[in-house]
CSV table of C-alpha atoms in Angstrom, one decimal:
chain,number,residue,atom,x,y,z
L,1,UNK,CA,-14.3,-57.8,-28.5
L,2,UNK,CA,-17.1,-59.7,-26.7
L,3,UNK,CA,-20.8,-58.9,-27.0
L,4,UNK,CA,-20.8,-57.7,-23.4
L,5,UNK,CA,-18.0,-55.2,-24.1
L,6,UNK,CA,-20.1,-53.9,-27.0
L,7,UNK,CA,-23.1,-53.6,-24.8
L,8,UNK,CA,-21.4,-51.6,-22.1
L,9,UNK,CA,-19.8,-49.3,-24.7
L,10,UNK,CA,-23.2,-48.7,-26.1
L,11,UNK,CA,-24.6,-47.9,-22.7
L,12,UNK,CA,-21.7,-45.5,-22.0
L,13,UNK,CA,-22.4,-43.7,-25.4
L,14,UNK,CA,-26.1,-43.3,-24.5
L,15,UNK,CA,-25.3,-42.0,-21.1
L,16,UNK,CA,-23.0,-39.4,-22.6
L,17,UNK,CA,-25.6,-38.1,-25.0
L,18,UNK,CA,-26.7,-34.5,-24.2
L,19,UNK,CA,-30.3,-34.0,-25.4
L,20,UNK,CA,-30.6,-30.3,-25.9
L,21,UNK,CA,-34.4,-30.0,-25.5
L,22,UNK,CA,-35.9,-26.5,-25.6
L,23,UNK,CA,-35.7,-25.7,-21.9
L,24,UNK,CA,-32.1,-26.9,-21.8
L,25,UNK,CA,-31.2,-24.7,-24.7
L,26,UNK,CA,-33.0,-21.7,-23.2
L,27,UNK,CA,-31.1,-22.1,-19.9
L,28,UNK,CA,-27.7,-22.4,-21.7
L,29,UNK,CA,-28.3,-19.5,-24.1
L,30,UNK,CA,-29.6,-17.3,-21.2
L,31,UNK,CA,-26.3,-17.7,-19.4
L,32,UNK,CA,-24.3,-17.2,-22.6
L,33,UNK,CA,-26.2,-13.9,-23.0
L,34,UNK,CA,-25.4,-12.9,-19.4
L,35,UNK,CA,-21.7,-13.6,-20.1
L,36,UNK,CA,-21.7,-11.5,-23.3
L,37,UNK,CA,-23.6,-8.7,-21.7
L,38,UNK,CA,-21.0,-8.4,-19.0
L,39,UNK,CA,-18.1,-8.8,-21.4
L,40,UNK,CA,-19.3,-6.3,-24.0
L,41,UNK,CA,-21.0,-3.6,-22.0
L,42,UNK,CA,-20.1,-4.3,-18.4
L,43,UNK,CA,-23.7,-5.0,-17.3
L,44,UNK,CA,-24.0,-7.8,-14.6
L,45,UNK,CA,-27.2,-9.8,-14.8
L,46,UNK,CA,-27.8,-12.2,-12.0
L,47,UNK,CA,-29.8,-15.5,-12.1
L,48,UNK,CA,-31.1,-18.0,-9.6
L,49,UNK,CA,-30.8,-21.3,-11.5
L,50,UNK,CA,-32.7,-24.2,-9.9
L,51,UNK,CA,-33.6,-27.7,-10.9
L,52,UNK,CA,-33.8,-31.2,-9.4
L,53,UNK,CA,-30.8,-33.6,-9.5
L,54,UNK,CA,-30.2,-34.9,-13.0
L,55,UNK,CA,-31.9,-32.2,-14.9
L,56,UNK,CA,-28.7,-31.0,-16.6
L,57,UNK,CA,-27.5,-28.0,-14.5
L,58,UNK,CA,-23.9,-29.4,-14.2
L,59,UNK,CA,-23.9,-30.3,-17.9
L,60,UNK,CA,-24.7,-26.7,-18.7
L,61,UNK,CA,-22.1,-25.4,-16.3
L,62,UNK,CA,-19.4,-27.6,-17.9
L,63,UNK,CA,-20.5,-26.6,-21.4
L,64,UNK,CA,-20.0,-23.0,-20.5
L,65,UNK,CA,-16.5,-23.6,-19.2
L,66,UNK,CA,-15.6,-25.4,-22.4
L,67,UNK,CA,-17.1,-22.7,-24.5
L,68,UNK,CA,-15.2,-20.0,-22.7
L,69,UNK,CA,-12.0,-21.7,-21.5
L,70,UNK,CA,-9.4,-20.3,-19.2
L,71,UNK,CA,-6.0,-19.4,-20.6
L,72,UNK,CA,-2.7,-18.4,-19.2
L,73,UNK,CA,-0.8,-15.2,-20.3
L,74,UNK,CA,2.7,-14.2,-19.2
L,75,UNK,CA,1.3,-12.0,-16.5
L,76,UNK,CA,-1.9,-13.7,-15.3
L,77,UNK,CA,-4.3,-16.6,-15.7
L,78,UNK,CA,-7.5,-15.4,-17.4
L,79,UNK,CA,-10.7,-17.1,-16.3
L,80,UNK,CA,-13.8,-15.9,-18.2
L,81,UNK,CA,-16.1,-18.2,-16.2
L,82,UNK,CA,-15.5,-19.0,-12.5
L,83,UNK,CA,-17.3,-22.0,-11.0
L,84,UNK,CA,-17.3,-23.2,-7.5
L,85,UNK,CA,-19.2,-25.8,-5.5
L,86,UNK,CA,-20.6,-24.6,-2.1
L,87,UNK,CA,-18.8,-26.5,0.7
L,88,UNK,CA,-20.9,-29.2,2.3
L,89,UNK,CA,-20.8,-27.4,5.7
L,90,UNK,CA,-20.6,-23.8,4.4
L,91,UNK,CA,-19.6,-20.6,6.1
L,92,UNK,CA,-18.6,-17.3,4.7
L,93,UNK,CA,-15.0,-18.2,5.6
L,94,UNK,CA,-14.8,-21.4,3.7
L,95,UNK,CA,-16.8,-20.1,0.7
L,96,UNK,CA,-14.4,-17.2,0.4
L,97,UNK,CA,-11.5,-19.5,0.6
L,98,UNK,CA,-13.0,-21.7,-2.1
L,99,UNK,CA,-13.3,-18.7,-4.3
L,100,UNK,CA,-9.7,-17.7,-3.7
L,101,UNK,CA,-8.4,-21.2,-4.3
L,102,UNK,CA,-10.2,-21.4,-7.6
L,103,UNK,CA,-8.9,-18.0,-8.5
L,104,UNK,CA,-5.3,-19.2,-7.9
L,105,UNK,CA,-4.5,-17.4,-4.6
L,106,UNK,CA,-1.6,-19.4,-3.0
L,107,UNK,CA,-2.6,-17.9,0.4
L,108,UNK,CA,-6.3,-18.5,0.1
L,109,UNK,CA,-6.7,-19.5,3.8
L,110,UNK,CA,-4.9,-16.4,5.2
L,111,UNK,CA,-6.5,-13.1,6.4
L,112,UNK,CA,-9.7,-11.9,7.8
L,113,UNK,CA,-13.1,-12.1,6.0
L,114,UNK,CA,-12.6,-8.4,4.9
L,115,UNK,CA,-9.1,-9.1,3.6
L,116,UNK,CA,-10.3,-12.2,1.7
L,117,UNK,CA,-13.2,-10.3,0.2
L,118,UNK,CA,-10.8,-7.6,-1.0
L,119,UNK,CA,-8.5,-10.2,-2.6
L,120,UNK,CA,-11.4,-12.0,-4.3
L,121,UNK,CA,-12.4,-8.6,-5.9
L,122,UNK,CA,-8.9,-8.0,-7.1
L,123,UNK,CA,-8.6,-11.5,-8.6
L,124,UNK,CA,-12.0,-11.3,-10.3
L,125,UNK,CA,-10.8,-8.1,-12.0
L,126,UNK,CA,-7.2,-9.3,-12.9
L,127,UNK,CA,-8.5,-12.7,-14.1
L,128,UNK,CA,-11.2,-10.9,-16.2
L,129,UNK,CA,-14.0,-13.1,-14.8
L,130,UNK,CA,-17.3,-12.2,-16.5
L,131,UNK,CA,-19.6,-14.9,-15.1
L,132,UNK,CA,-19.4,-16.5,-11.7
L,133,UNK,CA,-21.4,-19.7,-10.9
L,134,UNK,CA,-21.9,-20.8,-7.3
L,135,UNK,CA,-23.3,-24.4,-7.4
L,136,UNK,CA,-24.8,-26.7,-4.8
L,137,UNK,CA,-26.4,-23.7,-3.0
L,138,UNK,CA,-28.8,-26.0,-1.1
L,139,UNK,CA,-25.9,-26.9,1.2
L,140,UNK,CA,-26.6,-23.6,3.1
L,141,UNK,CA,-30.1,-24.8,3.8
L,142,UNK,CA,-29.3,-28.5,4.5
L,143,UNK,CA,-26.5,-28.1,7.0
L,144,UNK,CA,-28.9,-26.9,9.7
L,145,UNK,CA,-27.2,-23.7,10.9
L,146,UNK,CA,-29.8,-21.0,10.9
L,147,UNK,CA,-27.2,-18.3,11.0
L,148,UNK,CA,-25.5,-19.4,7.8
L,149,UNK,CA,-28.2,-18.3,5.3
L,150,UNK,CA,-28.3,-14.8,6.8
L,151,UNK,CA,-24.6,-14.4,7.0
L,152,UNK,CA,-23.9,-15.7,3.5
L,153,UNK,CA,-26.7,-13.7,1.9
L,154,UNK,CA,-25.3,-10.5,3.5
L,155,UNK,CA,-21.8,-11.4,2.3
L,156,UNK,CA,-22.9,-12.4,-1.2
L,157,UNK,CA,-24.9,-9.2,-1.6
L,158,UNK,CA,-21.8,-7.1,-0.7
L,159,UNK,CA,-19.5,-9.1,-2.9
L,160,UNK,CA,-21.8,-9.0,-5.9
L,161,UNK,CA,-22.4,-5.3,-5.6
L,162,UNK,CA,-18.7,-4.6,-5.7
L,163,UNK,CA,-17.6,-7.2,-8.2
L,164,UNK,CA,-20.0,-6.2,-11.1
L,165,UNK,CA,-19.7,-9.8,-12.4
L,166,UNK,CA,-22.7,-11.7,-13.7
L,167,UNK,CA,-23.5,-14.2,-11.0
L,168,UNK,CA,-25.5,-17.4,-11.0
L,169,UNK,CA,-26.7,-19.1,-7.8
L,170,UNK,CA,-27.3,-22.7,-8.8
L,171,UNK,CA,-28.8,-25.6,-6.9
L,172,UNK,CA,-31.8,-27.7,-6.1
L,173,UNK,CA,-35.2,-26.0,-5.8
L,174,UNK,CA,-34.9,-25.5,-2.1
L,175,UNK,CA,-31.9,-23.3,-2.7
L,176,UNK,CA,-34.1,-20.3,-3.1
L,177,UNK,CA,-34.8,-20.3,0.6
L,178,UNK,CA,-31.5,-18.5,1.0
L,179,UNK,CA,-33.1,-15.5,-0.8
L,180,UNK,CA,-36.0,-15.5,1.6
L,181,UNK,CA,-33.8,-14.1,4.5
L,182,UNK,CA,-32.5,-11.1,2.5
L,183,UNK,CA,-34.8,-8.9,0.5
L,184,UNK,CA,-32.0,-7.0,-1.2
L,185,UNK,CA,-30.3,-10.2,-2.4
L,186,UNK,CA,-33.7,-11.5,-3.6
L,187,UNK,CA,-34.1,-8.4,-5.7
L,188,UNK,CA,-30.7,-8.9,-7.3
L,189,UNK,CA,-31.7,-12.4,-8.2
L,190,UNK,CA,-35.2,-11.8,-9.4
L,191,UNK,CA,-34.3,-13.4,-12.7
L,192,UNK,CA,-34.9,-17.1,-12.4
L,193,UNK,CA,-34.2,-20.2,-14.6
L,194,UNK,CA,-36.1,-23.4,-13.8
L,195,UNK,CA,-34.8,-26.5,-15.5
L,196,UNK,CA,-37.3,-29.3,-15.4
L,197,UNK,CA,-36.3,-32.9,-16.1
L,198,UNK,CA,-36.3,-34.2,-19.7
L,199,UNK,CA,-39.4,-36.2,-20.4
L,200,UNK,CA,-40.6,-38.0,-23.5
L,201,UNK,CA,-44.1,-37.0,-22.5
L,202,UNK,CA,-43.4,-33.5,-23.8
L,203,UNK,CA,-43.7,-33.2,-27.5
L,204,UNK,CA,-40.7,-30.8,-27.9
L,205,UNK,CA,-38.5,-33.1,-25.7
L,206,UNK,CA,-39.5,-36.1,-27.8
L,207,UNK,CA,-38.6,-34.3,-31.0
L,208,UNK,CA,-35.2,-33.4,-29.6
L,209,UNK,CA,-34.6,-37.0,-28.6
L,210,UNK,CA,-35.5,-38.2,-32.1
L,211,UNK,CA,-33.2,-35.7,-33.7
L,212,UNK,CA,-30.3,-37.0,-31.5
L,213,UNK,CA,-31.0,-40.5,-32.5
L,214,UNK,CA,-31.7,-39.4,-36.1
L,215,UNK,CA,-35.0,-41.2,-36.2
């Protein structure tokens, strides 16, 4: 093996290191608690989870999925945590279809919005989903259609009320604009998680980094 191979392997190892600084751990543990609250006592806590690109939102999402993996029984596929990415040009229609596709509905594109919503609710129950994460929420703001935030906020409010599943709306900081158009939805997502970037200028972050490197 050449020295350049060793170098690139070392770079890959460093890039794959997850530095669990205090704010990262707080965000992760908060969502674990939301999952357990719904699983154990049926209480659905909702969170707006925002942070700039590269702060670790997707890492936390993937860690949760690994911690609470899906499994198949003879009757149904159980999915403790459901995650989807908001389509790049989102509408209620394609967001509902994305949910149905992830839930395993072979006819995810069929039916009216009302029919799709009913099927989503049935699948959420049969798949025993306890935590739903809707990522890349800023696409509703970025795509330029002024009707989309109002339409999706009304639809999400109705879906969340009926589903009784802990729900996380995740995205860049500007994602919270979708809550500005619907006061009732904003109240349901009054709990907020802000994930700032890791920085060696913060003492706690620096200590976390040193622990990872065993300095």
